Amino acid sequence: MAELTGLLPSDVHRILRSLQVFGYIEQDETKKYRLGLELLKLGHLVHQRIELREVARPFMRHLSEVAQATVNLAVFDAHELEIIFVEQIDSPAELQIRLRIGASVAPHATGVGKVLLAHMDRQTAMKVIEKSGLPKRTRYTITDIAKFEREIDAVRSQGYALDREESVAGAFCIAAPVRSHNGEVVASISVSMMAAHLAATEEPRLIAAVRAAAASISAGLGYAATPTETGTKPRREPSGRRHGAR
């Protein structure tokens, strides 16, 4: 291996020992190295996220047409303690809120962040908050930890989260949890729109639409949702642009 890499044998040995400690390689009975189980776990995680995006896309596209809003899909990166976007469907309306796929978001000031924080264990959630803090992004951002904990409790009990111009001035967001086959929350789906757009729509109907889309994605991943988790089924609307909505 030293000959192949051009590194000193001592450096190769040190690197191999580090990889072995973390489970990325292991030695068999003949002392030969082989790939470890941690690489298999990483490959499985990547496969899950690819599957998540493929399952989610058609439901995200439909939700975007129904809500006339941009739809986002976010997951929690446990290694970096960050909430990141993994998929987005642009709004069919003229005004769009573009968010870069792969970018991290403020966990305390976004709908997807609140949803994911509400469904992880408290110790992990506090680590995320300790890393990111509660910086004031707009005049509506929750920056008091006690108030934010009450907000998270409400998100957990009601099954969805709202971002009322807390992350971006003039932007409104509704988010709901996506569950895997075993009931674990593995992602959050949201609609993002300009606050002025919401004035021309019904907030309860949009909340129901987001929750229904989240339930459909969860079902696609093998989860059997309860009526409480799905919320009221939204009215079916044509996929074309709704005139007058902004």
PDB file of C-alpha atoms in Angstrom:
ATOM      1  CA  MET A   1       0.000   0.000   0.000  1.00  0.00           C
ATOM      2  CA  ALA A   2       2.935   2.297   0.713  1.00  0.00           C
ATOM      3  CA  GLU A   3       4.313   1.593  -2.754  1.00  0.00           C
ATOM      4  CA  LEU A   4       0.954   2.258  -4.400  1.00  0.00           C
ATOM      5  CA  THR A   5       0.366   5.536  -2.562  1.00  0.00           C
ATOM      6  CA  GLY A   6       3.926   6.791  -2.444  1.00  0.00           C
ATOM      7  CA  LEU A   7       3.603   7.324   1.319  1.00  0.00           C
ATOM      8  CA  LEU A   8       5.960   6.205   4.044  1.00  0.00           C
ATOM      9  CA  PRO A   9       5.045   2.814   5.569  1.00  0.00           C
ATOM     10  CA  SER A  10       4.747   4.472   8.976  1.00  0.00           C
ATOM     11  CA  ASP A  11       2.236   7.006   7.599  1.00  0.00           C
ATOM     12  CA  VAL A  12       0.218   4.267   5.885  1.00  0.00           C
ATOM     13  CA  HIS A  13       0.147   2.256   9.110  1.00  0.00           C
ATOM     14  CA  ARG A  14      -1.055   5.289  11.081  1.00  0.00           C
ATOM     15  CA  ILE A  15      -3.832   5.999   8.572  1.00  0.00           C
ATOM     16  CA  LEU A  16      -4.924   2.359   8.546  1.00  0.00           C
ATOM     17  CA  ARG A  17      -5.031   2.271  12.333  1.00  0.00           C
ATOM     18  CA  SER A  18      -7.259   5.373  12.380  1.00  0.00           C
ATOM     19  CA  LEU A  19      -9.614   3.897   9.775  1.00  0.00           C
ATOM     20  CA  GLN A  20      -9.731   0.660  11.761  1.00  0.00           C
ATOM     21  CA  VAL A  21     -10.645   2.477  14.973  1.00  0.00           C
ATOM     22  CA  PHE A  22     -13.627   4.090  13.242  1.00  0.00           C
ATOM     23  CA  GLY A  23     -14.697   0.816  11.630  1.00  0.00           C
ATOM     24  CA  TYR A  24     -14.004   1.759   8.014  1.00  0.00           C
ATOM     25  CA  ILE A  25     -11.577  -1.141   7.583  1.00  0.00           C
ATOM     26  CA  GLU A  26     -10.883  -4.327   9.504  1.00  0.00           C
ATOM     27  CA  GLN A  27      -8.343  -7.152   9.523  1.00  0.00           C
ATOM     28  CA  ASP A  28      -9.171 -10.775   8.865  1.00  0.00           C
ATOM     29  CA  GLU A  29      -7.536 -13.782  10.517  1.00  0.00           C
ATOM     30  CA  THR A  30      -4.551 -13.509   8.155  1.00  0.00           C
ATOM     31  CA  LYS A  31      -4.035  -9.854   9.167  1.00  0.00           C
ATOM     32  CA  LYS A  32      -5.034  -8.660   5.697  1.00  0.00           C
ATOM     33  CA  TYR A  33      -7.122  -5.519   5.541  1.00  0.00           C
ATOM     34  CA  ARG A  34     -10.644  -5.382   4.128  1.00  0.00           C
ATOM     35  CA  LEU A  35     -13.476  -2.833   4.063  1.00  0.00           C
ATOM     36  CA  GLY A  36     -15.356  -2.449   7.348  1.00  0.00           C
ATOM     37  CA  LEU A  37     -19.030  -2.349   8.210  1.00  0.00           C
ATOM     38  CA  GLU A  38     -19.061   1.431   8.690  1.00  0.00           C
ATOM     39  CA  LEU A  39     -18.643   1.843   4.928  1.00  0.00           C
ATOM     40  CA  LEU A  40     -21.649  -0.414   4.449  1.00  0.00           C
ATOM     41  CA  LYS A  41     -23.626   1.795   6.839  1.00  0.00           C
ATOM     42  CA  LEU A  42     -22.594   4.920   4.917  1.00  0.00           C
ATOM     43  CA  GLY A  43     -23.614   3.316   1.641  1.00  0.00           C
ATOM     44  CA  HIS A  44     -26.977   2.374   3.139  1.00  0.00           C
ATOM     45  CA  LEU A  45     -27.485   5.946   4.377  1.00  0.00           C
ATOM     46  CA  VAL A  46     -26.745   7.377   0.933  1.00  0.00           C
ATOM     47  CA  HIS A  47     -29.127   4.848  -0.634  1.00  0.00           C
ATOM     48  CA  GLN A  48     -31.864   5.869   1.813  1.00  0.00           C
ATOM     49  CA  ARG A  49     -31.470   9.543   0.907  1.00  0.00           C
ATOM     50  CA  ILE A  50     -31.544   8.795  -2.816  1.00  0.00           C
ATOM     51  CA  GLU A  51     -34.686   6.711  -2.293  1.00  0.00           C
ATOM     52  CA  LEU A  52     -36.213   9.508  -0.215  1.00  0.00           C
ATOM     53  CA  ARG A  53     -35.740  12.054  -2.998  1.00  0.00           C
ATOM     54  CA  GLU A  54     -37.102   9.725  -5.673  1.00  0.00           C
ATOM     55  CA  VAL A  55     -40.195   8.908  -3.612  1.00  0.00           C
ATOM     56  CA  ALA A  56     -40.747  12.544  -2.642  1.00  0.00           C
ATOM     57  CA  ARG A  57     -40.443  14.262  -6.041  1.00  0.00           C
ATOM     58  CA  PRO A  58     -43.898  13.529  -7.520  1.00  0.00           C
ATOM     59  CA  PHE A  59     -45.659  14.515  -4.292  1.00  0.00           C
ATOM     60  CA  MET A  60     -43.518  17.646  -4.007  1.00  0.00           C
ATOM     61  CA  ARG A  61     -44.366  18.577  -7.584  1.00  0.00           C
ATOM     62  CA  HIS A  62     -48.093  18.138  -6.958  1.00  0.00           C
ATOM     63  CA  LEU A  63     -47.908  20.149  -3.731  1.00  0.00           C
ATOM     64  CA  SER A  64     -46.084  22.939  -5.550  1.00  0.00           C
ATOM     65  CA  GLU A  65     -48.866  23.101  -8.153  1.00  0.00           C
ATOM     66  CA  VAL A  66     -51.639  23.018  -5.556  1.00  0.00           C
ATOM     67  CA  ALA A  67     -50.053  25.602  -3.238  1.00  0.00           C
ATOM     68  CA  GLN A  68     -48.501  27.733  -6.000  1.00  0.00           C
ATOM     69  CA  ALA A  69     -45.383  27.730  -3.837  1.00  0.00           C
ATOM     70  CA  THR A  70     -41.827  26.428  -3.739  1.00  0.00           C
ATOM     71  CA  VAL A  71     -41.564  23.023  -2.035  1.00  0.00           C
ATOM     72  CA  ASN A  72     -38.472  21.936  -0.118  1.00  0.00           C
ATOM     73  CA  LEU A  73     -37.209  18.671   1.360  1.00  0.00           C
ATOM     74  CA  ALA A  74     -34.693  18.769   4.222  1.00  0.00           C
ATOM     75  CA  VAL A  75     -32.876  16.194   6.356  1.00  0.00           C
ATOM     76  CA  PHE A  76     -30.728  16.255   9.489  1.00  0.00           C
ATOM     77  CA  ASP A  77     -26.982  15.720   9.084  1.00  0.00           C
ATOM     78  CA  ALA A  78     -26.067  14.058  12.387  1.00  0.00           C
ATOM     79  CA  HIS A  79     -22.342  14.327  11.712  1.00  0.00           C
ATOM     80  CA  GLU A  80     -22.333  18.087  11.116  1.00  0.00           C
ATOM     81  CA  LEU A  81     -25.358  18.762  13.362  1.00  0.00           C
ATOM     82  CA  GLU A  82     -27.010  20.703  10.533  1.00  0.00           C
ATOM     83  CA  ILE A  83     -30.339  20.809   8.706  1.00  0.00           C
ATOM     84  CA  ILE A  84     -29.729  20.670   4.950  1.00  0.00           C
ATOM     85  CA  PHE A  85     -31.915  20.869   1.849  1.00  0.00           C
ATOM     86  CA  VAL A  86     -31.745  17.775  -0.367  1.00  0.00           C
ATOM     87  CA  GLU A  87     -34.475  18.563  -2.919  1.00  0.00           C
ATOM     88  CA  GLN A  88     -36.530  21.502  -4.160  1.00  0.00           C
ATOM     89  CA  ILE A  89     -39.380  22.029  -6.614  1.00  0.00           C
ATOM     90  CA  ASP A  90     -39.614  25.606  -7.849  1.00  0.00           C
ATOM     91  CA  SER A  91     -42.899  27.435  -7.627  1.00  0.00           C
ATOM     92  CA  PRO A  92     -44.942  27.572 -10.852  1.00  0.00           C
ATOM     93  CA  ALA A  93     -45.905  31.111  -9.819  1.00  0.00           C
ATOM     94  CA  GLU A  94     -43.858  34.074 -10.970  1.00  0.00           C
ATOM     95  CA  LEU A  95     -42.341  34.793  -7.555  1.00  0.00           C
ATOM     96  CA  GLN A  96     -40.024  32.125  -6.196  1.00  0.00           C
ATOM     97  CA  ILE A  97     -38.012  31.611  -3.024  1.00  0.00           C
ATOM     98  CA  ARG A  98     -34.879  29.826  -4.179  1.00  0.00           C
ATOM     99  CA  LEU A  99     -32.848  27.815  -1.684  1.00  0.00           C
ATOM    100  CA  ARG A 100     -29.674  26.029  -2.716  1.00  0.00           C
ATOM    101  CA  ILE A 101     -29.764  22.229  -2.505  1.00  0.00           C
ATOM    102  CA  GLY A 102     -27.065  21.087  -0.081  1.00  0.00           C
ATOM    103  CA  ALA A 103     -27.175  24.352   1.847  1.00  0.00           C
ATOM    104  CA  SER A 104     -27.715  24.330   5.594  1.00  0.00           C
ATOM    105  CA  VAL A 105     -30.549  26.345   7.127  1.00  0.00           C
ATOM    106  CA  ALA A 106     -31.183  28.017  10.460  1.00  0.00           C
ATOM    107  CA  PRO A 107     -32.750  25.235  12.558  1.00  0.00           C
ATOM    108  CA  HIS A 108     -34.497  27.662  14.931  1.00  0.00           C
ATOM    109  CA  ALA A 109     -35.942  29.984  12.288  1.00  0.00           C
ATOM    110  CA  THR A 110     -37.252  27.643   9.590  1.00  0.00           C
ATOM    111  CA  GLY A 111     -40.224  25.306   9.409  1.00  0.00           C
ATOM    112  CA  VAL A 112     -38.114  22.309   8.366  1.00  0.00           C
ATOM    113  CA  GLY A 113     -35.639  23.024  11.155  1.00  0.00           C
ATOM    114  CA  LYS A 114     -38.350  23.187  13.798  1.00  0.00           C
ATOM    115  CA  VAL A 115     -39.932  19.945  12.601  1.00  0.00           C
ATOM    116  CA  LEU A 116     -36.666  18.012  12.662  1.00  0.00           C
ATOM    117  CA  LEU A 117     -35.629  19.432  16.037  1.00  0.00           C
ATOM    118  CA  ALA A 118     -39.036  18.545  17.491  1.00  0.00           C
ATOM    119  CA  HIS A 119     -38.611  14.891  16.559  1.00  0.00           C
ATOM    120  CA  MET A 120     -35.052  14.213  17.715  1.00  0.00           C
ATOM    121  CA  ASP A 121     -33.982  13.429  21.253  1.00  0.00           C
ATOM    122  CA  ARG A 122     -33.509  16.458  23.497  1.00  0.00           C
ATOM    123  CA  GLN A 123     -29.761  15.942  23.920  1.00  0.00           C
ATOM    124  CA  THR A 124     -29.150  15.994  20.172  1.00  0.00           C
ATOM    125  CA  ALA A 125     -31.511  18.934  19.683  1.00  0.00           C
ATOM    126  CA  MET A 126     -29.648  20.961  22.309  1.00  0.00           C
ATOM    127  CA  LYS A 127     -26.328  20.172  20.610  1.00  0.00           C
ATOM    128  CA  VAL A 128     -27.742  21.532  17.347  1.00  0.00           C
ATOM    129  CA  ILE A 129     -28.896  24.706  19.102  1.00  0.00           C
ATOM    130  CA  GLU A 130     -25.574  25.084  20.920  1.00  0.00           C
ATOM    131  CA  LYS A 131     -23.760  24.924  17.593  1.00  0.00           C
ATOM    132  CA  SER A 132     -26.041  27.253  15.649  1.00  0.00           C
ATOM    133  CA  GLY A 133     -27.258  29.482  18.461  1.00  0.00           C
ATOM    134  CA  LEU A 134     -30.479  31.471  18.205  1.00  0.00           C
ATOM    135  CA  PRO A 135     -29.337  34.439  16.120  1.00  0.00           C
ATOM    136  CA  LYS A 136     -31.873  37.118  15.218  1.00  0.00           C
ATOM    137  CA  ARG A 137     -32.468  36.885  11.467  1.00  0.00           C
ATOM    138  CA  THR A 138     -35.566  39.085  11.313  1.00  0.00           C
ATOM    139  CA  ARG A 139     -37.641  40.954  13.880  1.00  0.00           C
ATOM    140  CA  TYR A 140     -39.861  37.854  14.149  1.00  0.00           C
ATOM    141  CA  THR A 141     -37.098  35.323  14.941  1.00  0.00           C
ATOM    142  CA  ILE A 142     -37.455  33.500  18.264  1.00  0.00           C
ATOM    143  CA  THR A 143     -34.236  34.138  20.178  1.00  0.00           C
ATOM    144  CA  ASP A 144     -35.288  33.174  23.710  1.00  0.00           C
ATOM    145  CA  ILE A 145     -34.512  29.519  24.517  1.00  0.00           C
ATOM    146  CA  ALA A 146     -37.513  29.042  26.816  1.00  0.00           C
ATOM    147  CA  LYS A 147     -39.898  30.439  24.191  1.00  0.00           C
ATOM    148  CA  PHE A 148     -38.246  28.322  21.512  1.00  0.00           C
ATOM    149  CA  GLU A 149     -38.670  25.150  23.574  1.00  0.00           C
ATOM    150  CA  ARG A 150     -42.379  25.938  23.902  1.00  0.00           C
ATOM    151  CA  GLU A 151     -42.509  26.415  20.133  1.00  0.00           C
ATOM    152  CA  ILE A 152     -40.904  22.997  19.582  1.00  0.00           C
ATOM    153  CA  ASP A 153     -43.366  21.367  21.991  1.00  0.00           C
ATOM    154  CA  ALA A 154     -46.232  22.887  19.993  1.00  0.00           C
ATOM    155  CA  VAL A 155     -44.749  21.639  16.707  1.00  0.00           C
ATOM    156  CA  ARG A 156     -44.470  18.124  18.110  1.00  0.00           C
ATOM    157  CA  SER A 157     -48.068  18.066  19.341  1.00  0.00           C
ATOM    158  CA  GLN A 158     -49.753  19.710  16.324  1.00  0.00           C
ATOM    159  CA  GLY A 159     -47.807  17.837  13.648  1.00  0.00           C
ATOM    160  CA  TYR A 160     -46.533  20.802  11.639  1.00  0.00           C
ATOM    161  CA  ALA A 161     -44.412  23.963  11.972  1.00  0.00           C
ATOM    162  CA  LEU A 162     -44.797  27.536  10.787  1.00  0.00           C
ATOM    163  CA  ASP A 163     -42.139  30.071   9.898  1.00  0.00           C
ATOM    164  CA  ARG A 164     -43.798  33.466   9.883  1.00  0.00           C
ATOM    165  CA  GLU A 165     -41.035  35.632   8.408  1.00  0.00           C
ATOM    166  CA  GLU A 166     -38.637  34.288  11.060  1.00  0.00           C
ATOM    167  CA  SER A 167     -35.870  33.339   8.637  1.00  0.00           C
ATOM    168  CA  VAL A 168     -36.396  35.733   5.712  1.00  0.00           C
ATOM    169  CA  ALA A 169     -38.361  38.980   5.882  1.00  0.00           C
ATOM    170  CA  GLY A 170     -41.507  38.681   3.779  1.00  0.00           C
ATOM    171  CA  ALA A 171     -41.334  34.875   3.504  1.00  0.00           C
ATOM    172  CA  PHE A 172     -43.772  32.378   5.024  1.00  0.00           C
ATOM    173  CA  CYS A 173     -43.259  28.626   5.420  1.00  0.00           C
ATOM    174  CA  ILE A 174     -45.296  25.576   6.471  1.00  0.00           C
ATOM    175  CA  ALA A 175     -43.495  22.284   7.220  1.00  0.00           C
ATOM    176  CA  ALA A 176     -44.430  18.731   8.250  1.00  0.00           C
ATOM    177  CA  PRO A 177     -42.486  15.563   9.152  1.00  0.00           C
ATOM    178  CA  VAL A 178     -41.724  12.668   6.810  1.00  0.00           C
ATOM    179  CA  ARG A 179     -41.383   9.241   8.431  1.00  0.00           C
ATOM    180  CA  SER A 180     -39.621   6.039   7.412  1.00  0.00           C
ATOM    181  CA  HIS A 181     -41.183   2.569   7.555  1.00  0.00           C
ATOM    182  CA  ASN A 182     -40.433   2.293  11.297  1.00  0.00           C
ATOM    183  CA  GLY A 183     -41.983   5.649  12.184  1.00  0.00           C
ATOM    184  CA  GLU A 184     -38.719   7.563  12.553  1.00  0.00           C
ATOM    185  CA  VAL A 185     -38.805  11.141  11.263  1.00  0.00           C
ATOM    186  CA  VAL A 186     -36.171  11.152   8.503  1.00  0.00           C
ATOM    187  CA  ALA A 187     -37.018  14.399   6.714  1.00  0.00           C
ATOM    188  CA  SER A 188     -39.238  17.436   6.612  1.00  0.00           C
ATOM    189  CA  ILE A 189     -41.194  18.824   3.668  1.00  0.00           C
ATOM    190  CA  SER A 190     -42.224  22.457   3.434  1.00  0.00           C
ATOM    191  CA  VAL A 191     -43.856  25.036   1.207  1.00  0.00           C
ATOM    192  CA  SER A 192     -42.241  28.467   1.016  1.00  0.00           C
ATOM    193  CA  MET A 193     -43.958  31.550  -0.345  1.00  0.00           C
ATOM    194  CA  MET A 194     -44.059  35.288   0.016  1.00  0.00           C
ATOM    195  CA  ALA A 195     -46.209  36.352   2.971  1.00  0.00           C
ATOM    196  CA  ALA A 196     -48.348  38.416   0.582  1.00  0.00           C
ATOM    197  CA  HIS A 197     -49.168  35.185  -1.289  1.00  0.00           C
ATOM    198  CA  LEU A 198     -50.700  33.718   1.847  1.00  0.00           C
ATOM    199  CA  ALA A 199     -53.244  36.512   2.020  1.00  0.00           C
ATOM    200  CA  ALA A 200     -54.872  35.096  -1.124  1.00  0.00           C
ATOM    201  CA  THR A 201     -55.063  31.556   0.257  1.00  0.00           C
ATOM    202  CA  GLU A 202     -56.411  29.707   3.243  1.00  0.00           C
ATOM    203  CA  GLU A 203     -53.758  28.814   5.829  1.00  0.00           C
ATOM    204  CA  PRO A 204     -55.641  25.717   7.128  1.00  0.00           C
ATOM    205  CA  ARG A 205     -55.966  24.363   3.588  1.00  0.00           C
ATOM    206  CA  LEU A 206     -52.230  24.782   2.968  1.00  0.00           C
ATOM    207  CA  ILE A 207     -51.369  23.152   6.284  1.00  0.00           C
ATOM    208  CA  ALA A 208     -53.582  20.197   5.359  1.00  0.00           C
ATOM    209  CA  ALA A 209     -51.957  19.986   1.914  1.00  0.00           C
ATOM    210  CA  VAL A 210     -48.432  19.942   3.362  1.00  0.00           C
ATOM    211  CA  ARG A 211     -49.360  17.307   5.936  1.00  0.00           C
ATOM    212  CA  ALA A 212     -51.046  15.191   3.274  1.00  0.00           C
ATOM    213  CA  ALA A 213     -47.943  15.380   1.052  1.00  0.00           C
ATOM    214  CA  ALA A 214     -45.740  14.407   4.009  1.00  0.00           C
ATOM    215  CA  ALA A 215     -48.034  11.456   4.739  1.00  0.00           C
ATOM    216  CA  SER A 216     -47.932  10.349   1.091  1.00  0.00           C
ATOM    217  CA  ILE A 217     -44.131  10.420   1.040  1.00  0.00           C
ATOM    218  CA  SER A 218     -44.049   8.538   4.336  1.00  0.00           C
ATOM    219  CA  ALA A 219     -46.402   5.918   2.898  1.00  0.00           C
ATOM    220  CA  GLY A 220     -44.073   5.619  -0.097  1.00  0.00           C
ATOM    221  CA  LEU A 221     -41.285   4.822   2.370  1.00  0.00           C
ATOM    222  CA  GLY A 222     -43.421   2.137   3.991  1.00  0.00           C
ATOM    223  CA  TYR A 223     -45.001   4.018   6.890  1.00  0.00           C
ATOM    224  CA  ALA A 224     -48.686   3.581   7.769  1.00  0.00           C
ATOM    225  CA  ALA A 225     -49.890   6.987   8.981  1.00  0.00           C
ATOM    226  CA  THR A 226     -52.800   7.658  11.337  1.00  0.00           C
ATOM    227  CA  PRO A 227     -55.582  10.171  10.502  1.00  0.00           C
ATOM    228  CA  THR A 228     -54.140  12.523  13.147  1.00  0.00           C
ATOM    229  CA  GLU A 229     -50.789  12.601  11.368  1.00  0.00           C
ATOM    230  CA  THR A 230     -52.190  13.152   7.896  1.00  0.00           C
ATOM    231  CA  GLY A 231     -54.530  15.971   8.865  1.00  0.00           C
ATOM    232  CA  THR A 232     -57.537  16.920   6.773  1.00  0.00           C
ATOM    233  CA  LYS A 233     -57.251  15.871   3.163  1.00  0.00           C
ATOM    234  CA  PRO A 234     -56.930  18.953   0.939  1.00  0.00           C
ATOM    235  CA  ARG A 235     -59.362  19.645  -1.883  1.00  0.00           C
ATOM    236  CA  ARG A 236     -58.179  18.507  -5.286  1.00  0.00           C
ATOM    237  CA  GLU A 237     -57.270  21.429  -7.523  1.00  0.00           C
ATOM    238  CA  PRO A 238     -56.206  21.667 -11.147  1.00  0.00           C
ATOM    239  CA  SER A 239     -52.477  21.518 -11.744  1.00  0.00           C
ATOM    240  CA  GLY A 240     -52.535  24.747 -13.752  1.00  0.00           C
ATOM    241  CA  ARG A 241     -51.752  28.144 -12.281  1.00  0.00           C
ATOM    242  CA  ARG A 242     -54.467  29.620 -10.112  1.00  0.00           C
ATOM    243  CA  HIS A 243     -55.269  33.071 -11.495  1.00  0.00           C
ATOM    244  CA  GLY A 244     -54.828  35.995  -9.165  1.00  0.00           C
ATOM    245  CA  ALA A 245     -52.535  34.168  -6.649  1.00  0.00           C
ATOM    246  CA  ARG A 246     -49.278  35.905  -5.871  1.00  0.00           C
TER     247      ARG A 246
END
